């Protein structure tokens, strides 16, 4: 009888311990997968911001056309680009883990895009100065974002790779 009770106790402890170990392993895998998904989304976003033509310093060097009626005017093209960028930032937020340090930079990026859109919509003639402000804001937030994952993310200033050849980007 004592042997039977001892076997039941050992079996119960073994099964419980095995189940707990499996649960811990699964949880660790889940966290790793979530982290990889977050880093990949942030990596794609930093590349996108770096290659965005509307944010390129070259963009605001030339006079910009601000004809709202012309769908191909610089004003409409830049506004579409910033609206699309805001959408991509929001999409990247969906990949963040609940306690990620990337929440604040991404939230502020969305806010910076919102402010740009509102200000340029109100005063289209301010597009060049508003683009410069947006670029500065995004650069500061990109630095903060890349600092959250220093081993995984490469800082690229906003618009810095828009007009560079692939051979220039490899270094």
PDB file of C-alpha atoms in Angstrom:
ATOM      1  CA  UNK A   1       0.000   0.000   0.000  1.00  0.00           C
ATOM      2  CA  UNK A   2       2.784   2.444   0.905  1.00  0.00           C
ATOM      3  CA  UNK A   3       4.533   1.649  -2.375  1.00  0.00           C
ATOM      4  CA  UNK A   4       1.346   2.364  -4.327  1.00  0.00           C
ATOM      5  CA  UNK A   5       0.866   5.738  -2.603  1.00  0.00           C
ATOM      6  CA  UNK A   6       4.516   6.599  -3.233  1.00  0.00           C
ATOM      7  CA  UNK A   7       4.147   5.716  -6.929  1.00  0.00           C
ATOM      8  CA  UNK A   8       1.007   7.863  -7.200  1.00  0.00           C
ATOM      9  CA  UNK A   9       2.803  10.803  -5.569  1.00  0.00           C
ATOM     10  CA  UNK A  10       5.866  10.417  -7.813  1.00  0.00           C
ATOM     11  CA  UNK A  11       3.683  10.115 -10.920  1.00  0.00           C
ATOM     12  CA  UNK A  12       1.631  13.177  -9.958  1.00  0.00           C
ATOM     13  CA  UNK A  13       4.756  15.237  -9.328  1.00  0.00           C
ATOM     14  CA  UNK A  14       6.341  14.046 -12.590  1.00  0.00           C
ATOM     15  CA  UNK A  15       3.256  14.813 -14.683  1.00  0.00           C
ATOM     16  CA  UNK A  16       2.767  18.207 -13.031  1.00  0.00           C
ATOM     17  CA  UNK A  17       6.446  19.068 -13.382  1.00  0.00           C
ATOM     18  CA  UNK A  18       6.466  18.010 -17.033  1.00  0.00           C
ATOM     19  CA  UNK A  19       3.362  20.050 -17.791  1.00  0.00           C
ATOM     20  CA  UNK A  20       4.851  23.085 -16.033  1.00  0.00           C
ATOM     21  CA  UNK A  21       8.126  22.699 -17.924  1.00  0.00           C
ATOM     22  CA  UNK A  22       6.257  22.426 -21.248  1.00  0.00           C
ATOM     23  CA  UNK A  23       4.258  25.541 -20.378  1.00  0.00           C
ATOM     24  CA  UNK A  24       7.422  27.511 -19.568  1.00  0.00           C
ATOM     25  CA  UNK A  25       9.096  26.408 -22.806  1.00  0.00           C
ATOM     26  CA  UNK A  26       6.022  27.359 -24.822  1.00  0.00           C
ATOM     27  CA  UNK A  27       5.827  30.752 -23.126  1.00  0.00           C
ATOM     28  CA  UNK A  28       9.493  31.401 -23.887  1.00  0.00           C
ATOM     29  CA  UNK A  29       8.973  30.498 -27.540  1.00  0.00           C
ATOM     30  CA  UNK A  30       5.938  32.766 -27.719  1.00  0.00           C
ATOM     31  CA  UNK A  31       7.878  35.702 -26.337  1.00  0.00           C
ATOM     32  CA  UNK A  32      10.711  35.106 -28.774  1.00  0.00           C
ATOM     33  CA  UNK A  33       8.283  34.972 -31.699  1.00  0.00           C
ATOM     34  CA  UNK A  34       6.580  38.194 -30.522  1.00  0.00           C
ATOM     35  CA  UNK A  35       9.943  39.942 -30.189  1.00  0.00           C
ATOM     36  CA  UNK A  36      11.011  38.839 -33.675  1.00  0.00           C
ATOM     37  CA  UNK A  37       7.711  40.084 -35.145  1.00  0.00           C
ATOM     38  CA  UNK A  38       8.137  43.427 -33.377  1.00  0.00           C
ATOM     39  CA  UNK A  39      11.723  43.883 -34.532  1.00  0.00           C
ATOM     40  CA  UNK A  40      10.817  42.962 -38.120  1.00  0.00           C
ATOM     41  CA  UNK A  41       7.948  45.462 -38.183  1.00  0.00           C
ATOM     42  CA  UNK A  42      10.164  48.193 -36.743  1.00  0.00           C
ATOM     43  CA  UNK A  43      12.978  47.366 -39.169  1.00  0.00           C
ATOM     44  CA  UNK A  44      10.594  47.695 -42.123  1.00  0.00           C
ATOM     45  CA  UNK A  45       9.264  50.964 -40.743  1.00  0.00           C
ATOM     46  CA  UNK A  46      12.733  52.495 -40.290  1.00  0.00           C
ATOM     47  CA  UNK A  47      13.608  51.499 -43.853  1.00  0.00           C
ATOM     48  CA  UNK A  48      10.344  52.986 -45.118  1.00  0.00           C
ATOM     49  CA  UNK A  49      10.862  56.291 -43.313  1.00  0.00           C
ATOM     50  CA  UNK A  50      14.450  56.446 -44.541  1.00  0.00           C
ATOM     51  CA  UNK A  51      13.400  55.872 -48.151  1.00  0.00           C
ATOM     52  CA  UNK A  52      10.357  58.162 -48.167  1.00  0.00           C
ATOM     53  CA  UNK A  53      10.881  60.715 -50.985  1.00  0.00           C
ATOM     54  CA  UNK A  54       8.553  63.275 -49.434  1.00  0.00           C
ATOM     55  CA  UNK A  55      10.838  63.436 -46.386  1.00  0.00           C
ATOM     56  CA  UNK A  56      14.055  63.778 -48.364  1.00  0.00           C
ATOM     57  CA  UNK A  57      15.989  67.012 -47.806  1.00  0.00           C
ATOM     58  CA  UNK A  58      16.205  67.271 -51.616  1.00  0.00           C
ATOM     59  CA  UNK A  59      12.409  67.453 -51.722  1.00  0.00           C
ATOM     60  CA  UNK A  60      12.188  70.782 -49.956  1.00  0.00           C
ATOM     61  CA  UNK A  61      15.195  72.293 -51.757  1.00  0.00           C
ATOM     62  CA  UNK A  62      13.200  73.088 -54.902  1.00  0.00           C
ATOM     63  CA  UNK A  63      10.029  75.195 -54.949  1.00  0.00           C
ATOM     64  CA  UNK A  64       6.970  73.023 -54.413  1.00  0.00           C
ATOM     65  CA  UNK A  65       3.736  73.414 -56.345  1.00  0.00           C
ATOM     66  CA  UNK A  66       0.788  73.877 -54.004  1.00  0.00           C
ATOM     67  CA  UNK A  67      -2.166  73.654 -56.385  1.00  0.00           C
ATOM     68  CA  UNK A  68      -4.820  71.672 -54.500  1.00  0.00           C
ATOM     69  CA  UNK A  69      -6.830  71.128 -57.694  1.00  0.00           C
ATOM     70  CA  UNK A  70      -3.956  69.322 -59.412  1.00  0.00           C
ATOM     71  CA  UNK A  71      -3.729  65.742 -58.081  1.00  0.00           C
ATOM     72  CA  UNK A  72      -0.079  65.598 -59.203  1.00  0.00           C
ATOM     73  CA  UNK A  73       0.954  68.800 -57.453  1.00  0.00           C
ATOM     74  CA  UNK A  74       3.743  68.553 -54.894  1.00  0.00           C
ATOM     75  CA  UNK A  75       1.289  69.482 -52.146  1.00  0.00           C
ATOM     76  CA  UNK A  76      -1.091  66.610 -52.921  1.00  0.00           C
ATOM     77  CA  UNK A  77       1.735  64.140 -53.525  1.00  0.00           C
ATOM     78  CA  UNK A  78       3.422  64.983 -50.196  1.00  0.00           C
ATOM     79  CA  UNK A  79       0.128  64.912 -48.307  1.00  0.00           C
ATOM     80  CA  UNK A  80      -0.672  61.447 -49.724  1.00  0.00           C
ATOM     81  CA  UNK A  81       2.788  60.260 -48.759  1.00  0.00           C
ATOM     82  CA  UNK A  82       2.478  61.470 -45.163  1.00  0.00           C
ATOM     83  CA  UNK A  83      -1.019  59.987 -44.819  1.00  0.00           C
ATOM     84  CA  UNK A  84       0.344  56.664 -46.098  1.00  0.00           C
ATOM     85  CA  UNK A  85       3.310  56.878 -43.738  1.00  0.00           C
ATOM     86  CA  UNK A  86       0.961  57.454 -40.801  1.00  0.00           C
ATOM     87  CA  UNK A  87      -0.954  54.336 -41.837  1.00  0.00           C
ATOM     88  CA  UNK A  88       2.276  52.315 -41.969  1.00  0.00           C
ATOM     89  CA  UNK A  89       3.267  53.537 -38.499  1.00  0.00           C
ATOM     90  CA  UNK A  90      -0.125  52.473 -37.175  1.00  0.00           C
ATOM     91  CA  UNK A  91       0.338  49.079 -38.810  1.00  0.00           C
ATOM     92  CA  UNK A  92       3.743  48.691 -37.153  1.00  0.00           C
ATOM     93  CA  UNK A  93       2.134  49.423 -33.773  1.00  0.00           C
ATOM     94  CA  UNK A  94       0.015  46.282 -34.197  1.00  0.00           C
ATOM     95  CA  UNK A  95       3.197  44.201 -33.958  1.00  0.00           C
ATOM     96  CA  UNK A  96       4.357  45.732 -30.678  1.00  0.00           C
ATOM     97  CA  UNK A  97       4.428  43.755 -27.487  1.00  0.00           C
ATOM     98  CA  UNK A  98       2.369  45.234 -24.623  1.00  0.00           C
ATOM     99  CA  UNK A  99       5.401  46.518 -22.696  1.00  0.00           C
ATOM    100  CA  UNK A 100       7.529  47.473 -25.674  1.00  0.00           C
ATOM    101  CA  UNK A 101       9.687  50.584 -25.411  1.00  0.00           C
ATOM    102  CA  UNK A 102       8.680  51.386 -28.998  1.00  0.00           C
ATOM    103  CA  UNK A 103       5.126  52.455 -28.081  1.00  0.00           C
ATOM    104  CA  UNK A 104       5.996  56.070 -27.279  1.00  0.00           C
ATOM    105  CA  UNK A 105       8.119  56.753 -30.358  1.00  0.00           C
ATOM    106  CA  UNK A 106       5.479  55.277 -32.664  1.00  0.00           C
ATOM    107  CA  UNK A 107       2.652  57.138 -30.947  1.00  0.00           C
ATOM    108  CA  UNK A 108       4.590  60.393 -31.282  1.00  0.00           C
ATOM    109  CA  UNK A 109       5.321  59.632 -34.944  1.00  0.00           C
ATOM    110  CA  UNK A 110       1.595  59.361 -35.605  1.00  0.00           C
ATOM    111  CA  UNK A 111       1.071  62.640 -33.752  1.00  0.00           C
ATOM    112  CA  UNK A 112       3.833  64.342 -35.780  1.00  0.00           C
ATOM    113  CA  UNK A 113       2.145  63.197 -39.006  1.00  0.00           C
ATOM    114  CA  UNK A 114      -1.224  64.443 -37.725  1.00  0.00           C
ATOM    115  CA  UNK A 115       0.227  67.856 -36.870  1.00  0.00           C
ATOM    116  CA  UNK A 116       1.876  68.088 -40.298  1.00  0.00           C
ATOM    117  CA  UNK A 117      -1.370  67.195 -42.085  1.00  0.00           C
ATOM    118  CA  UNK A 118      -3.410  69.682 -40.053  1.00  0.00           C
ATOM    119  CA  UNK A 119      -0.912  72.530 -40.394  1.00  0.00           C
ATOM    120  CA  UNK A 120      -0.419  72.092 -44.144  1.00  0.00           C
ATOM    121  CA  UNK A 121      -4.144  71.663 -44.698  1.00  0.00           C
ATOM    122  CA  UNK A 122      -4.670  74.967 -42.884  1.00  0.00           C
ATOM    123  CA  UNK A 123      -1.773  76.797 -44.585  1.00  0.00           C
ATOM    124  CA  UNK A 124      -0.568  75.021 -47.752  1.00  0.00           C
ATOM    125  CA  UNK A 125       2.144  77.623 -48.297  1.00  0.00           C
ATOM    126  CA  UNK A 126       3.874  76.380 -45.119  1.00  0.00           C
ATOM    127  CA  UNK A 127       4.569  72.945 -46.612  1.00  0.00           C
ATOM    128  CA  UNK A 128       8.358  73.379 -46.861  1.00  0.00           C
ATOM    129  CA  UNK A 129       8.787  74.493 -43.260  1.00  0.00           C
ATOM    130  CA  UNK A 130       6.315  71.866 -42.023  1.00  0.00           C
ATOM    131  CA  UNK A 131       8.209  69.165 -43.931  1.00  0.00           C
ATOM    132  CA  UNK A 132      11.413  70.240 -42.213  1.00  0.00           C
ATOM    133  CA  UNK A 133       9.725  70.114 -38.800  1.00  0.00           C
ATOM    134  CA  UNK A 134       8.276  66.673 -39.571  1.00  0.00           C
ATOM    135  CA  UNK A 135      11.683  65.411 -40.707  1.00  0.00           C
ATOM    136  CA  UNK A 136      13.355  66.694 -37.521  1.00  0.00           C
ATOM    137  CA  UNK A 137      10.633  65.164 -35.324  1.00  0.00           C
ATOM    138  CA  UNK A 138      10.781  61.811 -37.102  1.00  0.00           C
ATOM    139  CA  UNK A 139      14.585  61.766 -36.898  1.00  0.00           C
ATOM    140  CA  UNK A 140      14.515  62.280 -33.136  1.00  0.00           C
ATOM    141  CA  UNK A 141      11.901  59.560 -32.762  1.00  0.00           C
ATOM    142  CA  UNK A 142      13.840  57.200 -35.039  1.00  0.00           C
ATOM    143  CA  UNK A 143      16.905  57.633 -32.838  1.00  0.00           C
ATOM    144  CA  UNK A 144      14.798  56.759 -29.788  1.00  0.00           C
ATOM    145  CA  UNK A 145      13.250  53.800 -31.602  1.00  0.00           C
ATOM    146  CA  UNK A 146      16.616  52.417 -32.735  1.00  0.00           C
ATOM    147  CA  UNK A 147      17.983  52.830 -29.202  1.00  0.00           C
ATOM    148  CA  UNK A 148      15.224  50.489 -27.987  1.00  0.00           C
ATOM    149  CA  UNK A 149      16.671  47.708 -30.192  1.00  0.00           C
ATOM    150  CA  UNK A 150      20.299  48.726 -30.810  1.00  0.00           C
ATOM    151  CA  UNK A 151      21.406  45.300 -32.054  1.00  0.00           C
ATOM    152  CA  UNK A 152      18.512  44.922 -34.483  1.00  0.00           C
ATOM    153  CA  UNK A 153      17.721  48.365 -35.924  1.00  0.00           C
ATOM    154  CA  UNK A 154      19.881  50.666 -38.029  1.00  0.00           C
ATOM    155  CA  UNK A 155      19.202  54.379 -37.774  1.00  0.00           C
ATOM    156  CA  UNK A 156      18.490  56.010 -41.122  1.00  0.00           C
ATOM    157  CA  UNK A 157      17.482  59.678 -41.074  1.00  0.00           C
ATOM    158  CA  UNK A 158      14.049  60.374 -42.539  1.00  0.00           C
ATOM    159  CA  UNK A 159      14.253  60.549 -46.320  1.00  0.00           C
ATOM    160  CA  UNK A 160      18.006  59.968 -46.338  1.00  0.00           C
ATOM    161  CA  UNK A 161      17.984  56.982 -48.678  1.00  0.00           C
ATOM    162  CA  UNK A 162      15.227  58.141 -51.043  1.00  0.00           C
ATOM    163  CA  UNK A 163      17.563  59.224 -53.807  1.00  0.00           C
ATOM    164  CA  UNK A 164      20.539  56.948 -53.188  1.00  0.00           C
ATOM    165  CA  UNK A 165      21.600  54.117 -55.441  1.00  0.00           C
ATOM    166  CA  UNK A 166      21.556  50.591 -53.990  1.00  0.00           C
ATOM    167  CA  UNK A 167      25.354  50.444 -54.255  1.00  0.00           C
ATOM    168  CA  UNK A 168      25.551  53.517 -51.980  1.00  0.00           C
ATOM    169  CA  UNK A 169      23.357  51.862 -49.331  1.00  0.00           C
ATOM    170  CA  UNK A 170      25.521  48.798 -48.750  1.00  0.00           C
ATOM    171  CA  UNK A 171      28.150  50.566 -46.675  1.00  0.00           C
TER     172      UNK A 171
END
